[in-house]
Tab-separated table of C-alpha atoms in Angstrom:
chain	number	residue	atom	x	y	z
S	223	ASP	CA	-14.172	-3.783	-21.008
S	224	ALA	CA	-10.776	-3.217	-19.456
S	225	ASP	CA	-9.846	0.388	-18.652
S	226	VAL	CA	-6.286	0.000	-19.935
S	227	THR	CA	-5.584	-2.337	-22.847
S	228	GLN	CA	-2.292	-3.376	-24.374
S	229	THR	CA	-1.475	-5.059	-27.664
S	230	PRO	CA	0.057	-7.459	-28.346
S	231	ARG	CA	-0.112	-9.528	-25.143
S	232	ASN	CA	2.816	-11.677	-26.190
S	233	ARG	CA	5.523	-11.053	-28.765
S	234	ILE	CA	8.609	-12.947	-29.812
S	235	THR	CA	11.036	-11.100	-32.042
S	236	LYS	CA	14.622	-11.288	-33.209
S	237	THR	CA	17.589	-9.104	-32.365
S	238	GLY	CA	17.687	-5.965	-34.484
S	239	LYS	CA	13.975	-5.862	-35.303
S	240	ARG	CA	11.882	-2.778	-34.669
S	241	ILE	CA	8.699	-3.425	-32.721
S	242	MET	CA	5.882	-1.360	-31.319
S	243	LEU	CA	3.760	-1.970	-28.254
S	244	GLU	CA	0.447	-0.160	-28.094
S	245	CYS	CA	-1.651	1.066	-25.197
S	246	SER	CA	-5.175	2.470	-25.074
S	247	GLN	CA	-7.164	3.707	-22.089
S	248	THR	CA	-10.759	4.626	-21.364
S	249	LYS	CA	-10.173	6.054	-17.876
S	250	GLY	CA	-9.948	9.607	-19.186
S	251	HIS	CA	-6.588	10.174	-17.486
S	252	ASP	CA	-4.131	12.646	-18.954
S	253	ARG	CA	-1.062	10.899	-17.578
S	254	MET	CA	0.298	7.753	-19.192
S	255	TYR	CA	3.395	5.684	-18.475
S	256	TRP	CA	5.436	2.779	-19.761
S	257	TYR	CA	7.139	0.453	-17.260
S	258	ARG	CA	9.133	-2.697	-17.609
S	259	GLN	CA	9.199	-5.441	-15.009
S	260	ASP	CA	12.110	-7.800	-14.515
S	261	PRO	CA	12.530	-10.479	-11.811
S	262	GLY	CA	14.409	-9.068	-8.846
S	263	LEU	CA	14.360	-5.532	-10.250
S	264	GLY	CA	10.696	-4.679	-9.914
S	265	LEU	CA	8.941	-2.061	-12.010
S	266	ARG	CA	11.063	0.586	-13.693
S	267	LEU	CA	9.802	3.656	-15.519
S	268	ILE	CA	10.754	3.932	-19.204
S	269	TYR	CA	8.821	6.992	-20.437
S	270	TYR	CA	5.889	9.071	-19.312
S	271	SER	CA	3.549	11.663	-20.779
S	272	PHE	CA	1.376	14.162	-18.930
S	273	ASP	CA	-0.541	15.203	-22.041
S	274	VAL	CA	-0.467	14.796	-25.815
S	275	LYS	CA	2.351	17.315	-26.305
S	276	ASP	CA	4.404	16.192	-23.322
S	277	ILE	CA	6.943	13.331	-23.459
S	278	ASN	CA	9.540	12.664	-20.770
S	279	LYS	CA	12.270	10.105	-20.211
S	280	GLY	CA	12.106	7.866	-17.197
S	281	GLU	CA	14.742	5.864	-15.415
S	282	ILE	CA	15.644	3.532	-18.313
S	283	SER	CA	14.767	5.186	-21.641
S	284	ASP	CA	17.838	4.173	-23.683
S	285	GLY	CA	16.854	1.968	-26.630
S	286	TYR	CA	13.187	2.983	-26.443
S	287	SER	CA	11.013	5.701	-27.939
S	288	VAL	CA	7.359	6.623	-27.450
S	289	SER	CA	4.540	8.374	-29.251
S	290	ARG	CA	1.430	9.915	-27.696
S	291	GLN	CA	-1.051	9.798	-30.536
S	292	ALA	CA	-4.034	10.995	-28.517
S	293	GLN	CA	-5.065	11.425	-24.904
S	294	ALA	CA	-6.085	7.779	-24.872
S	295	LYS	CA	-3.176	6.249	-26.837
S	296	PHE	CA	0.484	5.862	-25.936
S	297	SER	CA	2.816	3.548	-27.841
S	298	LEU	CA	6.293	2.268	-27.030
S	299	SER	CA	8.828	1.377	-29.712
S	300	LEU	CA	12.023	-0.596	-29.550
S	301	GLU	CA	14.076	0.738	-32.437
S	302	SER	CA	16.450	-2.210	-32.641
S	303	ALA	CA	15.516	-4.911	-30.172
S	304	ILE	CA	18.228	-6.643	-28.142
S	305	PRO	CA	17.966	-9.715	-25.872
S	306	ASN	CA	18.263	-7.763	-22.617
S	307	GLN	CA	15.021	-5.990	-23.522
S	308	THR	CA	13.237	-9.272	-22.881
S	309	ALA	CA	10.798	-8.374	-20.092
S	310	LEU	CA	7.195	-7.714	-19.124
S	311	TYR	CA	6.052	-4.296	-20.313
S	312	PHE	CA	3.199	-2.444	-18.647
S	313	CYS	CA	1.334	0.648	-19.681
S	314	ALA	CA	-0.238	2.651	-16.854
S	315	THR	CA	-2.372	5.746	-16.405
S	316	SER	CA	-3.029	8.117	-13.539
S	317	ALA	CA	-5.046	11.194	-12.704
S	318	ASP	CA	-2.404	12.589	-10.336
S	319	ASP	CA	1.016	11.925	-8.788
S	320	ARG	CA	-0.071	8.969	-6.758
S	321	GLY	CA	-1.695	5.710	-7.858
S	322	ARG	CA	-1.155	4.082	-11.206
S	323	TYR	CA	-3.671	1.970	-13.096
S	324	PHE	CA	-1.915	-0.741	-15.040
S	325	GLY	CA	-2.775	-2.597	-18.201
S	326	PRO	CA	-2.491	-6.387	-18.461
S	327	GLY	CA	1.063	-6.292	-19.801
S	328	THR	CA	2.975	-7.446	-22.857
S	329	ARG	CA	5.419	-10.311	-22.535
S	330	LEU	CA	8.264	-9.552	-24.931
S	331	THR	CA	10.978	-12.035	-25.841
S	332	VAL	CA	13.933	-10.946	-27.964
S	333	LEU	CA	15.912	-13.847	-29.390
T	137	GLN	CA	21.010	0.780	-1.609
T	138	LYS	CA	17.511	0.497	-3.031
T	139	GLU	CA	14.932	3.082	-2.088
T	140	VAL	CA	12.527	0.338	-1.048
T	141	GLU	CA	13.393	-3.128	0.244
T	142	GLN	CA	10.920	-6.002	0.114
T	143	ASP	CA	11.487	-9.665	0.892
T	144	PRO	CA	10.734	-11.558	-2.354
T	145	GLY	CA	9.569	-14.683	-0.548
T	146	PRO	CA	8.082	-16.972	-1.677
T	147	LEU	CA	5.691	-17.182	1.238
T	148	SER	CA	3.335	-20.149	1.633
T	149	VAL	CA	0.591	-20.229	4.253
T	150	PRO	CA	-2.418	-22.457	4.936
T	151	GLU	CA	-5.892	-21.145	4.203
T	152	GLY	CA	-7.243	-19.073	7.078
T	153	ALA	CA	-3.827	-17.908	8.289
T	154	ILE	CA	-2.932	-14.291	8.985
T	155	VAL	CA	-0.371	-13.042	6.479
T	156	SER	CA	2.106	-10.252	7.138
T	157	LEU	CA	3.898	-8.615	4.208
T	158	ASN	CA	6.495	-5.921	4.818
T	159	CYS	CA	8.625	-3.240	3.207
T	160	THR	CA	11.327	-1.007	4.611
T	161	TYR	CA	12.528	2.246	3.151
T	162	SER	CA	15.348	4.697	3.735
T	163	ASN	CA	13.998	8.014	2.446
T	164	SER	CA	12.007	9.950	5.039
T	165	ALA	CA	10.517	12.107	2.248
T	166	PHE	CA	8.072	9.392	1.235
T	167	GLN	CA	4.568	10.684	1.838
T	168	TYR	CA	2.131	8.152	0.416
T	169	PHE	CA	2.182	4.408	0.768
T	170	MET	CA	0.427	1.873	-1.398
T	171	TRP	CA	0.069	-1.848	-1.832
T	172	TYR	CA	-0.535	-3.452	-5.205
T	173	ARG	CA	-1.617	-7.013	-5.899
T	174	GLN	CA	-0.435	-8.729	-9.062
T	175	TYR	CA	-1.900	-12.022	-10.194
T	176	SER	CA	0.110	-14.215	-12.531
T	177	ARG	CA	0.105	-12.849	-16.103
T	178	LYS	CA	-1.795	-9.720	-15.041
T	179	GLY	CA	-0.917	-6.119	-14.350
T	180	PRO	CA	-0.596	-4.788	-10.790
T	181	GLU	CA	-3.856	-3.520	-9.278
T	182	LEU	CA	-4.056	-0.968	-6.487
T	183	LEU	CA	-5.153	-2.639	-3.276
T	184	MET	CA	-4.605	-0.176	-0.442
T	185	TYR	CA	-3.528	3.446	-0.174
T	186	THR	CA	-2.566	5.494	2.870
T	187	TYR	CA	-0.674	8.676	3.580
T	188	SER	CA	-0.246	8.706	7.326
T	189	SER	CA	1.213	6.622	10.084
T	190	GLY	CA	-1.146	4.176	11.688
T	191	ASN	CA	-3.541	1.570	10.366
T	192	LYS	CA	-6.039	1.564	7.531
T	193	GLU	CA	-8.482	-1.285	7.231
T	194	ASP	CA	-10.439	-2.534	4.218
T	195	GLY	CA	-12.233	-5.803	4.733
T	196	ARG	CA	-9.688	-8.528	5.412
T	197	PHE	CA	-6.794	-6.216	4.557
T	198	THR	CA	-4.997	-3.814	6.922
T	199	ALA	CA	-2.225	-1.475	5.833
T	200	GLN	CA	0.096	-0.245	8.562
T	201	VAL	CA	2.639	2.548	8.308
T	202	ASP	CA	5.330	3.372	10.851
T	203	LYS	CA	7.139	6.445	9.578
T	204	SER	CA	9.466	6.615	12.567
T	205	SER	CA	10.800	3.150	11.763
T	206	LYS	CA	10.406	3.554	7.978
T	207	TYR	CA	8.431	0.359	7.857
T	208	ILE	CA	5.145	-0.519	6.167
T	209	SER	CA	3.092	-3.679	6.422
T	210	LEU	CA	0.097	-5.317	4.817
T	211	PHE	CA	-1.873	-7.806	6.898
T	212	ILE	CA	-4.317	-10.252	5.364
T	213	ARG	CA	-6.750	-11.922	7.772
T	214	ASP	CA	-8.463	-15.229	7.053
T	215	SER	CA	-6.341	-15.696	3.949
T	216	GLN	CA	-7.958	-17.396	0.963
T	217	PRO	CA	-6.506	-19.263	-2.014
T	218	SER	CA	-7.703	-16.339	-4.152
T	219	ASP	CA	-5.204	-14.150	-2.270
T	220	SER	CA	-2.362	-16.065	-3.926
T	221	ALA	CA	-0.490	-13.398	-5.874
T	222	THR	CA	2.553	-11.168	-5.762
T	223	TYR	CA	2.181	-8.142	-3.499
T	224	LEU	CA	4.164	-4.997	-4.250
T	225	CYS	CA	4.578	-2.025	-1.980
T	226	ALA	CA	4.861	1.388	-3.634
T	227	LEU	CA	5.967	4.637	-2.043
T	228	VAL	CA	5.447	8.164	-3.291
T	229	GLU	CA	7.899	10.996	-2.758
T	230	GLY	CA	6.741	14.515	-3.497
T	231	THR	CA	5.455	15.250	-6.967
T	232	GLY	CA	6.314	14.242	-10.510
T	233	ALA	CA	6.175	11.055	-12.519
T	234	ASN	CA	9.516	9.755	-11.249
T	235	ASN	CA	8.276	9.968	-7.680
T	236	LEU	CA	6.850	6.462	-7.371
T	237	PHE	CA	9.152	3.719	-6.102
T	238	PHE	CA	8.119	0.083	-6.147
T	239	GLY	CA	9.327	-2.802	-4.047
T	240	THR	CA	10.277	-5.928	-5.971
T	241	GLY	CA	7.243	-7.830	-4.674
T	242	THR	CA	6.552	-10.790	-2.369
T	243	ARG	CA	5.021	-13.892	-3.911
T	244	LEU	CA	2.306	-15.350	-1.668
T	245	THR	CA	0.662	-18.757	-1.997
T	246	VAL	CA	-2.327	-19.673	0.178
T	247	ILE	CA	-2.720	-23.434	0.328
T	248	PRO	CA	-6.290	-24.813	0.581
């Protein structure tokens, strides 16, 4: 089984809808992250959490919110989706400041 | 100016060729240097990790860091079609979650 799983893998939604992307991990890491990937812009950090009671904004948090339900679960919500939030979204975990272990990604399209 | 610059390619090489992938950076505070490989429709996976200048070898892969020139490279020997992927460099500055900076990735295709 994969160490980091994401659901759904693909999602098409309409402008203004609220959607949630979910992430689960079995690596036992305390640190979890949400990134988005856009062509030409690379990976950008949206939110991160160092433990269940810790939530921090990343580089591009506007329009997003997160919830850390347990050490192994970290979800990302788009409160009111807009077309420029169309992107690949990756959840990641880490044990320290260095490497990240990424999930398989969610391809989100906002029409 | 971006923290990390990486040529997006695409780069096409014949099977068996030596591949050189490169990133440049401007911030001398970067301490750790990584290469990730990302197959189509997959998440990035950590390929190589180094924290010092010089070379680090792992099978057909060699990571090279030149801190004086602010230049890092990934060499792939005897390239295989299975190496076809996007390669991202990633640099770590100090501590904290916002300390990891990714290049935009170079798309590599190895032609059989």
